[in-house]
Short mmCIF file of C-alpha atoms in Angstrom, two decimals:
data_model
loop_
_atom_site.label_atom_id
_atom_site.label_comp_id
_atom_site.label_asym_id
_atom_site.label_seq_id
_atom_site.Cartn_x
_atom_site.Cartn_y
_atom_site.Cartn_z
CA UNK L 232 0.01 -0.10 -0.05
CA UNK L 233 2.57 2.42 1.29
CA UNK L 234 4.97 1.79 -1.87
CA UNK L 235 2.10 2.91 -4.23
CA UNK L 236 1.92 6.23 -2.74
CA UNK L 237 5.55 6.50 -2.05
CA UNK L 238 6.27 5.86 -5.79
CA UNK L 239 3.16 8.65 -6.93
CA UNK L 240 4.83 10.90 -4.06
CA UNK L 241 8.43 10.40 -5.18
CA UNK L 242 7.96 10.34 -8.76
CA UNK L 243 9.52 13.79 -10.49
CA UNK L 244 10.20 14.52 -14.32
CA UNK L 245 13.96 14.97 -13.79
CA UNK L 246 16.04 15.61 -16.29
CA UNK L 247 19.53 14.42 -15.34
CA UNK L 248 20.38 10.75 -16.34
CA UNK L 249 22.97 8.09 -15.49
CA UNK L 250 24.65 6.81 -18.36
CA UNK L 251 23.32 3.00 -17.08
CA UNK L 252 21.09 1.60 -19.59
CA UNK L 253 17.51 -0.05 -18.83
CA UNK L 254 17.94 -3.52 -18.40
CA UNK L 255 15.30 -5.54 -20.93
CA UNK L 256 13.55 -6.93 -18.02
CA UNK L 257 12.91 -4.04 -16.47
CA UNK L 258 12.06 -2.27 -19.92
CA UNK L 259 9.49 -5.28 -20.13
CA UNK L 260 8.03 -4.24 -17.02
CA UNK L 261 7.09 -0.84 -18.26
CA UNK L 262 5.41 -2.28 -21.28
CA UNK L 263 3.62 -4.66 -19.07
CA UNK L 264 2.14 -2.03 -16.85
CA UNK L 265 1.02 -0.17 -20.04
CA UNK L 266 -0.62 -3.41 -21.23
CA UNK L 267 -2.63 -4.04 -18.06
CA UNK L 268 -4.12 -0.49 -17.99
CA UNK L 269 -7.86 -0.86 -18.05
CA UNK L 270 -9.89 0.89 -21.03
CA UNK L 271 -13.40 1.02 -21.69
CA UNK L 272 -14.99 -2.14 -23.51
CA UNK L 273 -11.48 -3.44 -23.01
CA UNK L 274 -10.54 -1.71 -26.52
CA UNK L 275 -6.94 -1.61 -25.55
CA UNK L 276 -6.15 1.89 -27.74
CA UNK L 277 -2.65 2.48 -26.39
CA UNK L 278 0.51 1.73 -28.34
CA UNK L 279 4.43 2.02 -27.05
CA UNK L 280 6.66 2.75 -29.87
CA UNK L 281 10.25 2.45 -28.58
CA UNK L 282 13.27 4.24 -30.44
CA UNK L 283 15.89 1.57 -30.12
CA UNK L 284 18.05 1.78 -33.10
CA UNK L 285 20.52 5.07 -33.72
CA UNK L 286 18.74 6.13 -36.51
CA UNK L 287 15.19 6.14 -35.08
CA UNK L 288 16.51 7.94 -31.81
CA UNK L 289 18.07 10.53 -33.54
CA UNK L 290 14.55 11.19 -35.78
CA UNK L 291 12.73 10.79 -32.58
CA UNK L 292 15.06 13.42 -30.79
CA UNK L 293 14.38 15.79 -34.30
CA UNK L 294 10.59 15.92 -33.25
CA UNK L 295 11.10 17.45 -29.83
CA UNK L 296 10.93 21.20 -28.86
CA UNK L 297 14.34 22.84 -28.67
CA UNK L 298 13.87 22.94 -24.82
CA UNK L 299 13.77 19.17 -24.51
CA UNK L 300 16.55 18.49 -27.33
CA UNK L 301 18.76 20.04 -24.42
CA UNK L 302 18.57 17.38 -22.22
CA UNK L 303 16.49 14.26 -23.28
CA UNK L 304 19.06 12.65 -25.58
CA UNK L 305 20.82 11.96 -22.33
CA UNK L 306 18.13 9.28 -21.63
CA UNK L 307 18.97 5.67 -22.31
CA UNK L 308 15.64 4.80 -23.50
CA UNK L 309 13.11 6.89 -25.50
CA UNK L 310 9.38 6.02 -26.37
CA UNK L 311 6.26 7.27 -27.63
CA UNK L 312 3.06 6.84 -26.10
CA UNK L 313 0.28 6.63 -28.71
CA UNK L 314 -3.23 5.99 -29.15
CA UNK L 315 -5.48 4.54 -32.12
CA UNK L 316 -8.93 6.15 -32.16
CA UNK L 317 -9.95 4.01 -34.99
CA UNK L 318 -9.98 0.94 -32.55
CA UNK L 319 -11.29 2.54 -29.47
CA UNK L 320 -14.52 2.89 -28.52
CA UNK L 321 -16.50 6.34 -27.86
CA UNK L 322 -18.98 7.10 -25.26
CA UNK L 323 -22.68 8.31 -25.86
CA UNK L 324 -24.21 11.09 -24.22
CA UNK L 325 -28.02 10.52 -23.78
CA UNK L 326 -28.90 13.00 -26.98
CA UNK L 327 -26.27 10.72 -29.14
CA UNK L 328 -23.60 12.86 -29.22
CA UNK L 329 -20.43 11.09 -28.35
CA UNK L 330 -17.46 11.67 -26.75
CA UNK L 331 -14.09 10.26 -27.49
CA UNK L 332 -11.84 8.56 -25.34
CA UNK L 333 -8.44 7.18 -26.58
CA UNK L 334 -6.64 10.32 -24.96
CA UNK L 335 -7.86 9.60 -21.82
CA UNK L 336 -7.13 5.74 -22.52
CA UNK L 337 -3.59 6.54 -23.38
CA UNK L 338 -3.24 8.94 -20.19
CA UNK L 339 -4.46 6.06 -17.78
CA UNK L 340 -2.05 3.43 -19.49
CA UNK L 341 0.94 6.57 -18.89
CA UNK L 342 0.07 6.84 -15.05
CA UNK L 343 0.57 3.04 -15.07
CA UNK L 344 4.18 3.18 -16.83
CA UNK L 345 5.05 6.50 -14.46
CA UNK L 346 4.21 4.71 -11.18
CA UNK L 347 5.94 1.58 -12.45
CA UNK L 348 9.02 3.11 -13.81
CA UNK L 349 9.56 5.25 -10.18
CA UNK L 350 8.97 2.04 -8.24
CA UNK L 351 11.75 0.41 -10.10
CA UNK L 352 14.33 3.52 -9.44
CA UNK L 353 13.99 5.16 -13.19
CA UNK L 354 12.82 8.37 -14.02
CA UNK L 355 10.45 8.51 -16.36
CA UNK L 356 9.69 11.99 -18.15
CA UNK L 357 6.60 12.55 -20.30
CA UNK L 358 6.88 15.19 -22.88
CA UNK L 359 4.19 17.02 -24.58
CA UNK L 360 6.57 19.69 -26.25
CA UNK L 361 7.46 17.66 -29.50
CA UNK L 362 5.97 17.63 -33.58
CA UNK L 363 3.42 14.82 -33.61
CA UNK L 364 4.04 14.44 -37.62
CA UNK L 365 8.08 14.22 -37.19
CA UNK L 366 7.46 12.02 -34.11
CA UNK L 367 5.14 9.92 -36.57
CA UNK L 368 7.47 9.79 -39.48
CA UNK L 369 10.34 8.53 -37.00
CA UNK L 370 8.74 5.45 -36.64
CA UNK L 371 7.10 5.16 -40.34
CA UNK L 372 3.39 5.51 -38.31
CA UNK L 373 0.84 6.17 -40.20
CA UNK L 374 -1.60 9.65 -39.79
CA UNK L 375 -4.42 7.55 -37.77
CA UNK L 376 -1.95 7.16 -35.04
CA UNK L 377 -2.09 9.85 -32.29
CA UNK L 378 1.00 10.54 -30.17
CA UNK L 379 0.30 12.06 -27.08
CA UNK L 380 3.73 11.90 -25.09
CA UNK L 381 7.31 11.27 -25.59
CA UNK L 382 9.05 9.81 -22.46
CA UNK L 383 12.53 10.12 -21.38
CA UNK L 384 13.48 7.03 -19.33
CA UNK L 385 16.91 6.22 -17.42
CA UNK L 386 18.33 6.00 -14.02
CA UNK L 387 18.78 9.42 -12.35
CA UNK L 388 22.17 11.00 -13.17
CA UNK L 389 23.82 14.05 -10.96
CA UNK L 390 22.18 17.18 -11.66
CA UNK L 391 25.65 18.60 -11.73
CA UNK L 392 25.49 17.35 -15.28
CA UNK L 393 22.97 19.74 -16.59
CA UNK L 394 23.27 23.33 -17.60
CA UNK L 395 22.53 25.81 -14.86
CA UNK L 396 18.67 27.09 -15.55
CA UNK L 397 17.81 23.29 -15.98
CA UNK L 398 19.54 22.22 -12.59
CA UNK L 399 17.72 24.65 -10.92
CA UNK L 400 14.29 23.25 -12.33
CA UNK L 401 15.47 19.73 -11.14
CA UNK L 402 15.85 21.19 -7.46
CA UNK L 403 12.77 23.42 -7.39
CA UNK L 404 10.29 21.81 -4.67
CA UNK L 405 7.37 20.31 -6.53
CA UNK L 406 4.22 22.00 -5.70
CA UNK L 407 0.60 21.29 -6.31
CA UNK L 408 -2.56 22.79 -5.78
CA UNK L 409 -4.51 21.96 -2.36
CA UNK L 410 -7.12 19.25 -2.01
CA UNK L 411 -9.73 21.60 -1.76
CA UNK L 412 -9.58 23.38 -4.76
CA UNK L 413 -9.15 19.98 -7.03
CA UNK L 414 -11.91 18.08 -5.20
CA UNK L 415 -15.59 19.27 -5.20
CA UNK L 416 -17.82 18.10 -2.64
CA UNK L 417 -21.70 17.86 -3.53
CA UNK L 418 -21.43 21.17 -5.56
CA UNK L 419 -18.80 22.62 -8.04
CA UNK L 420 -17.47 26.02 -6.35
CA UNK L 421 -16.30 28.99 -8.45
CA UNK L 422 -12.63 28.24 -6.36
CA UNK L 423 -12.80 24.97 -8.10
CA UNK L 424 -12.17 26.36 -11.62
CA UNK L 425 -8.58 28.42 -10.44
CA UNK L 426 -5.68 27.53 -12.61
CA UNK L 427 -2.43 26.47 -11.13
CA UNK L 428 -0.41 29.63 -12.48
CA UNK L 429 -3.54 32.08 -11.04
CA UNK L 430 -3.71 30.18 -7.99
CA UNK L 431 0.06 30.31 -7.41
CA UNK L 432 -0.05 33.95 -8.16
CA UNK L 433 -2.57 34.98 -5.48
CA UNK L 434 -0.66 32.65 -2.82
CA UNK L 435 3.11 33.87 -3.50
CA UNK L 436 2.32 37.02 -1.23
CA UNK L 437 0.95 34.97 1.55
CA UNK V 426 8.44 -2.41 -6.74
CA UNK V 427 6.35 -5.26 -6.69
CA UNK V 428 3.42 -3.84 -4.76
CA UNK V 429 3.02 -1.56 -7.67
CA UNK V 430 3.12 -4.06 -10.19
CA UNK V 431 1.21 -6.22 -8.25
CA UNK V 432 -1.16 -3.77 -7.64
CA UNK V 433 -1.66 -2.87 -11.41
CA UNK V 434 -2.15 -6.55 -11.72
CA UNK V 435 -4.66 -7.30 -9.46
CA UNK V 436 -7.04 -4.10 -10.32
CA UNK V 437 -10.16 -5.35 -11.87
CA UNK V 438 -13.42 -3.46 -12.61
CA UNK V 439 -15.39 -5.43 -10.37
CA UNK V 440 -18.83 -4.82 -9.71
CA UNK V 441 -19.70 -6.19 -6.44
CA UNK V 442 -19.42 -3.97 -3.47
CA UNK V 443 -19.60 -4.76 -0.03
CA UNK V 444 -21.34 -2.55 2.37
CA UNK V 445 -18.38 -0.82 4.08
CA UNK V 446 -18.10 2.58 3.72
CA UNK V 447 -14.56 4.16 2.79
CA UNK V 448 -12.94 5.79 5.67
CA UNK V 449 -12.30 9.52 5.52
CA UNK V 450 -8.58 9.00 5.39
CA UNK V 451 -8.63 6.19 2.80
CA UNK V 452 -10.71 8.41 0.71
CA UNK V 453 -8.24 11.47 1.19
CA UNK V 454 -5.21 9.15 -0.09
CA UNK V 455 -7.17 8.49 -3.22
CA UNK V 456 -7.35 12.16 -4.20
CA UNK V 457 -4.09 13.01 -2.68
CA UNK V 458 -2.98 10.31 -5.49
CA UNK V 459 -4.99 12.62 -8.18
CA UNK V 460 -3.35 15.75 -6.84
CA UNK V 461 0.10 14.37 -7.23
CA UNK V 462 -0.21 13.61 -10.57
CA UNK V 463 2.13 15.17 -13.49
CA UNK V 464 0.94 17.35 -15.88
CA UNK V 465 2.47 19.31 -18.82
CA UNK V 466 3.65 22.80 -17.16
CA UNK V 467 2.06 21.46 -13.93
CA UNK V 468 -1.32 23.10 -14.91
CA UNK V 469 -2.80 20.67 -13.13
CA UNK V 470 -6.37 20.64 -14.91
CA UNK V 471 -7.87 17.57 -13.30
CA UNK V 472 -10.60 17.87 -10.77
CA UNK V 473 -12.36 15.17 -8.66
CA UNK V 474 -16.52 16.13 -8.27
CA UNK V 475 -17.69 13.69 -4.89
CA UNK V 476 -21.15 12.76 -4.77
CA UNK V 477 -21.55 12.66 -0.78
CA UNK V 478 -25.28 13.71 0.01
CA UNK V 479 -28.12 11.48 -1.21
CA UNK V 480 -29.35 14.13 -3.54
CA UNK V 481 -26.37 14.15 -5.26
CA UNK V 482 -25.60 10.31 -5.53
CA UNK V 483 -29.19 10.16 -7.06
CA UNK V 484 -28.51 12.85 -9.28
CA UNK V 485 -25.13 11.45 -10.36
CA UNK V 486 -26.32 7.82 -10.71
CA UNK V 487 -29.54 9.51 -13.27
CA UNK V 488 -26.31 10.32 -15.45
CA UNK V 489 -25.30 6.41 -15.62
CA UNK V 490 -26.37 4.36 -18.41
CA UNK V 491 -29.06 1.91 -17.55
CA UNK V 492 -26.44 -1.08 -17.77
CA UNK V 493 -24.19 0.97 -15.10
CA UNK V 494 -27.41 1.88 -12.91
CA UNK V 495 -27.82 -2.24 -12.20
CA UNK V 496 -24.52 -2.59 -10.14
CA UNK V 497 -22.81 1.07 -9.07
CA UNK V 498 -25.59 2.08 -6.89
CA UNK V 499 -24.44 -0.21 -4.55
CA UNK V 500 -20.84 1.15 -4.22
CA UNK V 501 -20.58 3.64 -0.87
CA UNK V 502 -18.42 6.35 -3.08
CA UNK V 503 -19.35 7.79 -6.31
CA UNK V 504 -17.41 10.44 -8.02
CA UNK V 505 -16.94 12.24 -11.21
CA UNK V 506 -13.26 12.70 -12.72
CA UNK V 507 -13.20 15.68 -14.67
CA UNK V 508 -11.11 18.22 -16.21
CA UNK V 509 -10.76 22.21 -17.05
CA UNK V 510 -9.51 22.49 -20.72
CA UNK V 511 -9.71 26.38 -20.10
CA UNK V 512 -6.74 26.09 -16.99
CA UNK V 513 -4.63 23.59 -19.23
CA UNK V 514 -1.99 24.10 -21.94
CA UNK V 515 -1.92 23.03 -25.32
CA UNK V 516 1.02 21.59 -27.08
CA UNK V 517 2.05 22.90 -30.07
CA UNK V 518 3.57 21.36 -33.32
CA UNK V 519 6.44 22.91 -35.49
CA UNK V 520 3.45 24.25 -38.01
CA UNK V 521 1.79 26.04 -34.90
CA UNK V 522 -1.37 23.55 -34.92
CA UNK V 523 -1.81 22.63 -31.35
CA UNK V 524 -2.75 19.69 -29.39
CA UNK V 525 -5.16 19.51 -26.50
CA UNK V 526 -3.78 17.94 -23.19
CA UNK V 527 -6.62 17.62 -20.87
CA UNK V 528 -8.23 14.11 -21.41
CA UNK V 529 -4.44 12.99 -21.14
CA UNK V 530 -3.93 14.54 -18.08
CA UNK V 531 -7.20 13.43 -16.59
CA UNK V 532 -6.32 9.86 -17.58
CA UNK V 533 -2.93 10.14 -15.86
CA UNK V 534 -4.68 11.36 -12.60
CA UNK V 535 -7.12 8.66 -13.07
CA UNK V 536 -4.24 5.78 -13.57
CA UNK V 537 -2.57 7.12 -10.06
CA UNK V 538 -6.34 6.64 -8.35
CA UNK V 539 -6.71 3.16 -9.56
CA UNK V 540 -3.50 2.12 -8.50
CA UNK V 541 -3.93 3.46 -5.28
CA UNK V 542 -7.37 2.36 -4.59
CA UNK V 543 -6.42 -1.28 -5.71
CA UNK V 544 -3.21 -1.07 -3.02
CA UNK V 545 -5.46 -0.07 -0.56
CA UNK V 546 -7.66 -3.09 -1.11
CA UNK V 547 -10.58 -0.98 -2.47
CA UNK V 548 -12.41 -1.61 -6.00
CA UNK V 549 -12.12 1.43 -8.13
CA UNK V 550 -14.39 0.90 -11.60
CA UNK V 551 -14.33 3.83 -13.97
CA UNK V 552 -17.24 3.87 -16.32
CA UNK V 553 -17.49 5.82 -19.37
CA UNK V 554 -21.34 5.33 -20.24
CA UNK V 555 -22.84 7.97 -18.60
CA UNK V 556 -24.72 11.75 -19.77
CA UNK V 557 -22.20 14.38 -19.15
CA UNK V 558 -24.89 17.19 -19.21
CA UNK V 559 -26.56 15.01 -16.81
CA UNK V 560 -23.70 14.73 -14.51
CA UNK V 561 -22.49 17.97 -14.89
CA UNK V 562 -25.99 19.31 -13.44
CA UNK V 563 -25.31 16.62 -10.76
CA UNK V 564 -22.88 18.98 -9.06
CA UNK V 565 -24.01 22.28 -10.44
CA UNK V 566 -20.83 22.37 -12.95
CA UNK V 567 -20.43 25.04 -15.50
CA UNK V 568 -20.50 23.49 -19.03
CA UNK V 569 -16.65 24.13 -19.45
CA UNK V 570 -16.02 21.14 -17.05
CA UNK V 571 -15.21 17.97 -19.01
CA UNK V 572 -16.00 15.03 -17.40
CA UNK V 573 -14.10 11.98 -18.18
CA UNK V 574 -15.22 9.26 -16.06
CA UNK V 575 -17.65 8.39 -13.19
CA UNK V 576 -15.99 6.00 -10.66
CA UNK V 577 -17.59 3.90 -8.50
CA UNK V 578 -15.30 3.08 -5.57
CA UNK V 579 -15.73 0.88 -2.36
CA UNK V 580 -14.15 -2.61 -0.95
CA UNK V 581 -15.41 -5.71 -2.99
CA UNK V 582 -18.06 -7.68 -2.10
CA UNK V 583 -19.70 -10.98 -3.03
CA UNK V 584 -20.43 -11.68 -6.50
CA UNK V 585 -23.50 -13.46 -5.61
CA UNK V 586 -24.80 -10.36 -4.79
CA UNK V 587 -24.91 -9.64 -8.63
CA UNK V 588 -27.51 -10.98 -11.42
CA UNK V 589 -26.43 -13.79 -13.41
CA UNK V 590 -25.10 -12.03 -16.17
CA UNK V 591 -22.80 -9.56 -14.25
CA UNK V 592 -21.49 -12.27 -12.05
CA UNK V 593 -20.35 -14.18 -15.27
CA UNK V 594 -18.54 -10.76 -16.13
CA UNK V 595 -16.97 -10.66 -12.61
CA UNK V 596 -15.68 -13.72 -12.75
CA UNK V 597 -14.11 -13.94 -16.47
CA UNK V 598 -10.75 -13.94 -17.01
CA UNK V 599 -8.81 -10.64 -17.77
CA UNK V 600 -7.28 -10.56 -21.23
CA UNK V 601 -5.06 -8.14 -22.83
CA UNK V 602 -3.24 -7.68 -26.23
CA UNK V 603 0.24 -9.43 -26.66
CA UNK V 604 3.12 -7.12 -25.91
CA UNK V 605 4.35 -7.60 -29.60
CA UNK V 606 0.99 -5.87 -30.55
CA UNK V 607 1.08 -2.77 -28.26
CA UNK V 608 5.06 -2.02 -28.48
CA UNK V 609 6.27 -1.18 -31.96
CA UNK V 610 10.35 -1.32 -32.09
CA UNK V 611 11.67 1.21 -34.53
CA UNK V 612 8.88 0.71 -37.21
CA UNK V 613 5.57 1.11 -37.08
CA UNK V 614 4.02 -2.57 -38.13
CA UNK V 615 0.44 -3.57 -39.69
CA UNK V 616 -0.24 -5.78 -36.73
CA UNK V 617 0.14 -3.16 -34.21
CA UNK V 618 -2.79 -1.33 -35.86
CA UNK V 619 -5.39 -4.04 -34.92
CA UNK V 620 -7.90 -3.72 -32.72
CA UNK V 621 -8.38 -5.85 -29.34
CA UNK V 622 -11.85 -7.43 -30.76
CA UNK V 623 -10.53 -8.17 -34.27
CA UNK V 624 -7.50 -9.86 -32.88
CA UNK V 625 -9.60 -11.97 -30.26
CA UNK V 626 -11.72 -12.93 -33.25
CA UNK V 627 -8.61 -14.14 -34.80
CA UNK V 628 -7.25 -16.03 -32.40
CA UNK V 629 -10.55 -17.45 -30.71
CA UNK V 630 -9.92 -20.63 -33.24
CA UNK V 631 -6.19 -20.99 -32.26
#
């Protein structure tokens, strides 16, 4: 029980990686955590694309934003989390309008991946700042495949290996909105709708 | 380490609940797992709406599909997982087109919730079959709030308490696509694009 909340609590999107590679059985446990994630109707739309060869790695790194290219190439394992909307179900409202579920499903699977990675002593840092068409091309994937995140995975390294600005991010305390903002009991309150940045600005003076 | 994969592995979307209520500190640990979930730019768009009063519970149950209304009302704790697109960041492709992240973020947080619930001996069963406008109205929430899942939470009960068809689902073995379908190494293959139902039909004869 506490191992799970410990993994959730200690997970950080770190940027410093050691040179140690991820052993195959450890890597396999990550994909297994993804594989076991639930999905509506058991549709299982989530896929993992692993950049194994130097060529695929280079092509995937080209998809990253310049900021992410400053640190992510040091990770020994790079992958993309993707979803296939075409094989997923949609959910229907009573009036017949429908809601897509593939991004939510891929998020659920990524949640499993991050918790499992942390529990095995790995850093798994998901990135949203990338060019989706370039990432797709790195793997020769079709347009119907939607890429939700590129994840840099490896063992934690020495923050001193990072440039100053990134080292500062690495060591900044993690912060989250208080529970009474993210949880509404029975009635939605105006306070529940505040954004993280706005909340932090309001509380910086306090 | 193994506590996490054990929780991921033993998690099932069960439908039989015991009458035992969820103690406040256990419930709080669930929302804490949601609160600690990562989001791009730490935007934290995920919200939890708890149906506490009999009136809110009844209104939320009205939002469920008839199939879910057959079992979910037995859960002592019902909540909605929601996201605020307006406070979330979007990600940008190189050509300036953007990708929304709120559903993926809510999925990540729900992944944490389900693993934490399982580790504490709870059943947490997320449902996608509900009417979103009715669910929003149950909490007086604005249209900008997007509801991704309604989750039935409680301690496991006796499957014999369920009608025959639901008991059969409760006891059916869980199945997932094999790893070589959900993982692509360097190159996307046509086999990676098969849907779960199609794969299962192909392998039913084998």
